PDB file of C-alpha atoms in Angstrom:
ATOM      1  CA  UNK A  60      83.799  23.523 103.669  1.00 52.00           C
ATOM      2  CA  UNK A  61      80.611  24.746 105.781  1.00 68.00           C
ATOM      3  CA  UNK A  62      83.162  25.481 108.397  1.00 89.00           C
ATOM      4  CA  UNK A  63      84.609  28.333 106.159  1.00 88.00           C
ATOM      5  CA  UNK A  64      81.876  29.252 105.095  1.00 90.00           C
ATOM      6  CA  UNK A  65      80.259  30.341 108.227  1.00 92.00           C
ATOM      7  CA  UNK A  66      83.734  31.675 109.301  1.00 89.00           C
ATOM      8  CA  UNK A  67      84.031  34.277 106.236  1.00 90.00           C
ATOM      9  CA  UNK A  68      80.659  35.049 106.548  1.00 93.00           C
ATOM     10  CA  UNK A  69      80.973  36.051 110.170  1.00 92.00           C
ATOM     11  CA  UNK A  70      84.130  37.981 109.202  1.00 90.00           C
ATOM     12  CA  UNK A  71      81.646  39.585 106.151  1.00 94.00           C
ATOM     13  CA  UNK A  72      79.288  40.609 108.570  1.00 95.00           C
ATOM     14  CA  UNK A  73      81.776  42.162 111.283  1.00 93.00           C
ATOM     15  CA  UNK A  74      83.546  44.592 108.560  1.00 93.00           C
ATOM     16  CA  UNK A  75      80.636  47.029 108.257  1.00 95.00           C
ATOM     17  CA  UNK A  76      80.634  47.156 112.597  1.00 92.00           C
ATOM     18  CA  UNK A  77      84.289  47.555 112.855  1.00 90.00           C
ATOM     19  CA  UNK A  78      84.535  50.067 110.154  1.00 90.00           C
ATOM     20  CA  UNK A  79      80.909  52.161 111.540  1.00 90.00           C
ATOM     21  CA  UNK A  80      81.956  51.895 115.254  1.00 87.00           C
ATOM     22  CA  UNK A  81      86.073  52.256 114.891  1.00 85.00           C
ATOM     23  CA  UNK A  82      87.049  53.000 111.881  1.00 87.00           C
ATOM     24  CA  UNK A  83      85.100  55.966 110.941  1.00 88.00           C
ATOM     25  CA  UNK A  84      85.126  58.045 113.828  1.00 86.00           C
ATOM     26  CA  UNK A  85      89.087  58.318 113.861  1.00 86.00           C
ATOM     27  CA  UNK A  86      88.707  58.380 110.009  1.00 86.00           C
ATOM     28  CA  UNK A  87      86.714  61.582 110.414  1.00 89.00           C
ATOM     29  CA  UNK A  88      88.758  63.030 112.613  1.00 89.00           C
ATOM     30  CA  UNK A  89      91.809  62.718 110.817  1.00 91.00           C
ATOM     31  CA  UNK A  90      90.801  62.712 106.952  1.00 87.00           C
ATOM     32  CA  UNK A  91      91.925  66.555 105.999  1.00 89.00           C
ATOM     33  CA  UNK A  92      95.381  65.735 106.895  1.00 92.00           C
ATOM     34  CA  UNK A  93      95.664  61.695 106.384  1.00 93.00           C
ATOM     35  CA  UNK A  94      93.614  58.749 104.561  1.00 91.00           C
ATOM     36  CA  UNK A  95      94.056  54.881 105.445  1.00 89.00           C
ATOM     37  CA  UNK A  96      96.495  53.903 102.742  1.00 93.00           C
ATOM     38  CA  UNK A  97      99.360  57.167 103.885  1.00 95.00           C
ATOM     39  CA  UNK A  98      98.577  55.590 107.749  1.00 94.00           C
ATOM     40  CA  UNK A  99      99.553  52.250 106.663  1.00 94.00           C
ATOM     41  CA  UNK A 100     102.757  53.312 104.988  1.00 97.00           C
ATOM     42  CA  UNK A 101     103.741  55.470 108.004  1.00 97.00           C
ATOM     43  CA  UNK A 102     102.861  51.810 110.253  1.00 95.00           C
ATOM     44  CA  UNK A 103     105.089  50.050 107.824  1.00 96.00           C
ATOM     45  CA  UNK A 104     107.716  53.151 107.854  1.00 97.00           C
ATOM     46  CA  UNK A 105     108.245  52.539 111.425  1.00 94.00           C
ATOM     47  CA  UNK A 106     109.845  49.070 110.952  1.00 93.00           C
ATOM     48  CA  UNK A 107     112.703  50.244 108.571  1.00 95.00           C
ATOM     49  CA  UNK A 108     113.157  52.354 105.486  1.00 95.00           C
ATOM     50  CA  UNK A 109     112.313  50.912 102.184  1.00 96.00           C
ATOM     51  CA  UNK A 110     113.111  51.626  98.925  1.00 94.00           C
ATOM     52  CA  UNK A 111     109.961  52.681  96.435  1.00 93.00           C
ATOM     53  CA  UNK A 112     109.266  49.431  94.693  1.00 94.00           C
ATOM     54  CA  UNK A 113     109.975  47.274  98.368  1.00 95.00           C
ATOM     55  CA  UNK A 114     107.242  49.995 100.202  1.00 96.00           C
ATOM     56  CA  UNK A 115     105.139  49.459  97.238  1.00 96.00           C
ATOM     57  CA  UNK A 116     105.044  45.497  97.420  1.00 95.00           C
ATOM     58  CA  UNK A 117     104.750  45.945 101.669  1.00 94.00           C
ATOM     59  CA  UNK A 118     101.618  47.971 101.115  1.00 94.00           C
ATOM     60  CA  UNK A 119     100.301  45.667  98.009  1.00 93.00           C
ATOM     61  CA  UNK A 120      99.883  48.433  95.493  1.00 95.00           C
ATOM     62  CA  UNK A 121     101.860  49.436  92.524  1.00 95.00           C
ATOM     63  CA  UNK A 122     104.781  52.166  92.613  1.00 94.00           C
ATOM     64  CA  UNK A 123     102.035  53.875  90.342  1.00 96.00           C
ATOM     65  CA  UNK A 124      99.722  54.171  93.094  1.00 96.00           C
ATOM     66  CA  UNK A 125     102.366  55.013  95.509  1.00 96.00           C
ATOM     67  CA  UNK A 126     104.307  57.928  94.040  1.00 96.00           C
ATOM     68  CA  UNK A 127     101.609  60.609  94.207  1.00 96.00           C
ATOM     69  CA  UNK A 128     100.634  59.634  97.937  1.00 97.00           C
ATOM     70  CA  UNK A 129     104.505  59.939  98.825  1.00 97.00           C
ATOM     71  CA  UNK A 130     104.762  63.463  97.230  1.00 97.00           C
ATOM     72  CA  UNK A 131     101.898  64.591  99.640  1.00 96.00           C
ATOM     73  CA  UNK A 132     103.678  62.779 102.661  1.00 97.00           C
ATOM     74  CA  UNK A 133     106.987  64.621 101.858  1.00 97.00           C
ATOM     75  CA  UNK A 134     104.907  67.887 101.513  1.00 97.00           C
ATOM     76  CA  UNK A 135     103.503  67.063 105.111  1.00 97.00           C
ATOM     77  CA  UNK A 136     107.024  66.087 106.006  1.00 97.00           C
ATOM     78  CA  UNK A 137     105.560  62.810 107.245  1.00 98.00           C
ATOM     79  CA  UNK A 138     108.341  61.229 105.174  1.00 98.00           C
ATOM     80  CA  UNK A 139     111.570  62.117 103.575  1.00 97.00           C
ATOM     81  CA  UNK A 140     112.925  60.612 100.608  1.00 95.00           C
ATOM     82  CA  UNK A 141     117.046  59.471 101.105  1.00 93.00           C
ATOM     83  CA  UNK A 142     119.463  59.303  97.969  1.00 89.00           C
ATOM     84  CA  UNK A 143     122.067  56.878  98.178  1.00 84.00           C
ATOM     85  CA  UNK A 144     125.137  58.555  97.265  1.00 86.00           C
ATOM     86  CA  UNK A 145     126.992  55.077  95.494  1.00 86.00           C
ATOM     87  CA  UNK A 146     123.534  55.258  93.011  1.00 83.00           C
ATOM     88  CA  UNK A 147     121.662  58.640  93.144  1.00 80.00           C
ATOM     89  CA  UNK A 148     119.103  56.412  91.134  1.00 82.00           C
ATOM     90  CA  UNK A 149     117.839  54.415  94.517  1.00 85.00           C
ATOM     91  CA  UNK A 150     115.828  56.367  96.648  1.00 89.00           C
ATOM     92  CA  UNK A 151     115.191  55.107 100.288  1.00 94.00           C
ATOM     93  CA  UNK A 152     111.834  56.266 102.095  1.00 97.00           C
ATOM     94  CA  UNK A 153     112.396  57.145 105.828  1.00 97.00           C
ATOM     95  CA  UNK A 154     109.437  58.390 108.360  1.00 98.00           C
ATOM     96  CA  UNK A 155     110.151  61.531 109.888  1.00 98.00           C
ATOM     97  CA  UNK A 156     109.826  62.735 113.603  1.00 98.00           C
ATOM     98  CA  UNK A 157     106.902  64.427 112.172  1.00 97.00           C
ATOM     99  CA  UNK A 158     105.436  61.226 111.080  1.00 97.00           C
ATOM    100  CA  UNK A 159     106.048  59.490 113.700  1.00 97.00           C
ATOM    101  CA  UNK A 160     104.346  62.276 116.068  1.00 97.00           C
ATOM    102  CA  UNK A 161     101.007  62.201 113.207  1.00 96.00           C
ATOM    103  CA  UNK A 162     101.324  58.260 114.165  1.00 95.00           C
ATOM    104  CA  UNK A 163     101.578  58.676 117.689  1.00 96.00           C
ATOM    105  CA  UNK A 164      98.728  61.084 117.492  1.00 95.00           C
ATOM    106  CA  UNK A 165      96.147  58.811 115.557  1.00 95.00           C
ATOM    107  CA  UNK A 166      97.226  56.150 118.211  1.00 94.00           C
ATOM    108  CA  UNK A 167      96.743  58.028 121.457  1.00 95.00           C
ATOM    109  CA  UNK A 168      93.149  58.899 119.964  1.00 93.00           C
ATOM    110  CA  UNK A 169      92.322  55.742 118.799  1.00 92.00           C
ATOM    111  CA  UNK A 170      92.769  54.200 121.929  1.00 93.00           C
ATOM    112  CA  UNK A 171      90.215  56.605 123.518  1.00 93.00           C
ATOM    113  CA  UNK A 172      87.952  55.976 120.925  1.00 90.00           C
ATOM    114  CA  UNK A 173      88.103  51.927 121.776  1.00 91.00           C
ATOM    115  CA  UNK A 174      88.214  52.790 125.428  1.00 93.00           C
ATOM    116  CA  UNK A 175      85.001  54.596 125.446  1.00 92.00           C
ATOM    117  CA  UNK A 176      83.598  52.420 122.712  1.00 90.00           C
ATOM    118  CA  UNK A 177      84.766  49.664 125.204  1.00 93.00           C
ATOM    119  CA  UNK A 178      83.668  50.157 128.605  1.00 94.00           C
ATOM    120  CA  UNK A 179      80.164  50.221 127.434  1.00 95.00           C
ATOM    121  CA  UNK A 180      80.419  46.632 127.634  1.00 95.00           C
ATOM    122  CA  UNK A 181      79.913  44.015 131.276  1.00 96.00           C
ATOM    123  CA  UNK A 182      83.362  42.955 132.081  1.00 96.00           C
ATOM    124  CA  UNK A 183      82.032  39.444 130.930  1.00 97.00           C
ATOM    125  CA  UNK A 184      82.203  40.545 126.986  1.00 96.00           C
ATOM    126  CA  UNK A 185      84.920  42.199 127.737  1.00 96.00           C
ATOM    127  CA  UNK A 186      86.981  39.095 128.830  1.00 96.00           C
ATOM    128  CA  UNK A 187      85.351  37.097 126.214  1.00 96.00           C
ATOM    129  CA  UNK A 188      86.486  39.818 123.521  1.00 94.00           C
ATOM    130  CA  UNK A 189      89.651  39.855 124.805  1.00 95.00           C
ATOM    131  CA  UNK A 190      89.856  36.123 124.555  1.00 95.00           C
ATOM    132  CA  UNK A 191      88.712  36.172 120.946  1.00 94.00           C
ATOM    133  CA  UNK A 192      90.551  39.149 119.497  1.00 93.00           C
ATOM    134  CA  UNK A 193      94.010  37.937 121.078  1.00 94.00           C
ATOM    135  CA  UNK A 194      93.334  34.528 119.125  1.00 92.00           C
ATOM    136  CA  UNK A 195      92.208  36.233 116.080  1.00 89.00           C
ATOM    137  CA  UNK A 196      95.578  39.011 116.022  1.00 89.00           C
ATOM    138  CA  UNK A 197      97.408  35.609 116.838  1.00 89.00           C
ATOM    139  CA  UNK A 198      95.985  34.049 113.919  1.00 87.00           C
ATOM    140  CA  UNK A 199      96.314  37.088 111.344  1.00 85.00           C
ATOM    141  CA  UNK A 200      99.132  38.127 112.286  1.00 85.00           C
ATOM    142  CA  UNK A 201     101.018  34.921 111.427  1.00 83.00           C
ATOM    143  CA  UNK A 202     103.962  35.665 108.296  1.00 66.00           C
ATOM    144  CA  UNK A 203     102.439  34.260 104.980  1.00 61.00           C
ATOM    145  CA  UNK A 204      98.912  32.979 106.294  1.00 63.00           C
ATOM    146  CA  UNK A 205      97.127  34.091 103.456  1.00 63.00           C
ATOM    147  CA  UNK A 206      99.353  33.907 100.478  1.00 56.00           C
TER     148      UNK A 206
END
């Protein structure tokens, strides 16, 4: 039990650096035209169209919560919506070039951020981060680890 203790409260403590040194800065420079929770249904977009209530349940919040951050996506034209013509009733949620182009923009410049933010470091950490970050996506990344 002490083991996970000391493990959550290591993860704790790193959420405040990772979101001050990574997070934020692309944050900032992307907020006027996307937040975090449009990003991640763009990331999810990219693996296959879904229909409201399956994007919903992907990103864990409620169609509720969804609908009016899909209206401002199809504004942007980061998304379009896709009737099925057997049942005009089911509505499919596709990324758009656009999107993908706003994704492929946040990624190029993330990248540099973590680059810069990166060499800072001896190539020593850098190993040893590379080490423990490759075990830790391993780890999280895993279907169904933490439900």
């Amino acid at each position: 039990m002490n083991n996970i203790h000391s493990l959550a409260a290591v993860l704790f403590n790193l959420i405040p650096i990772l979101d001050r040194e990574f997070v934020h800065p692309i944050d900032q420079k992307f907020r006027n035209i996307i937040n975090p929770s449009q990003l991640l249904i763009l990331k999810i977009l990219c693996i296959k169209e879904f229909s409201m209530t399956d994007l919903a349940f992907a990103c864990g919040m409620s169609k509720q919560q969804l609908t009016p951050l899909i209206k401002k996506m199809d504004r942007q034209h980061f998304i379009e919506r896709k009737y099925i013509p057997e049942d005009r009733r089911i509505i499919r949620i596709a990324i758009t070039d656009t999107g993908r182009n706003m994704l492929e923009e946040i990624h190029k410049y993330t990248v540099q951020i973590l680059e810069e933010k990166l060499s800072a470091l001896e190539e020593k950490d850098r190993q040893k981060l590379s080490v423990s970050l490759t075990s830790v996506y391993e780890v999280f990344s895993r279907e169904n680890i933490f439900k």
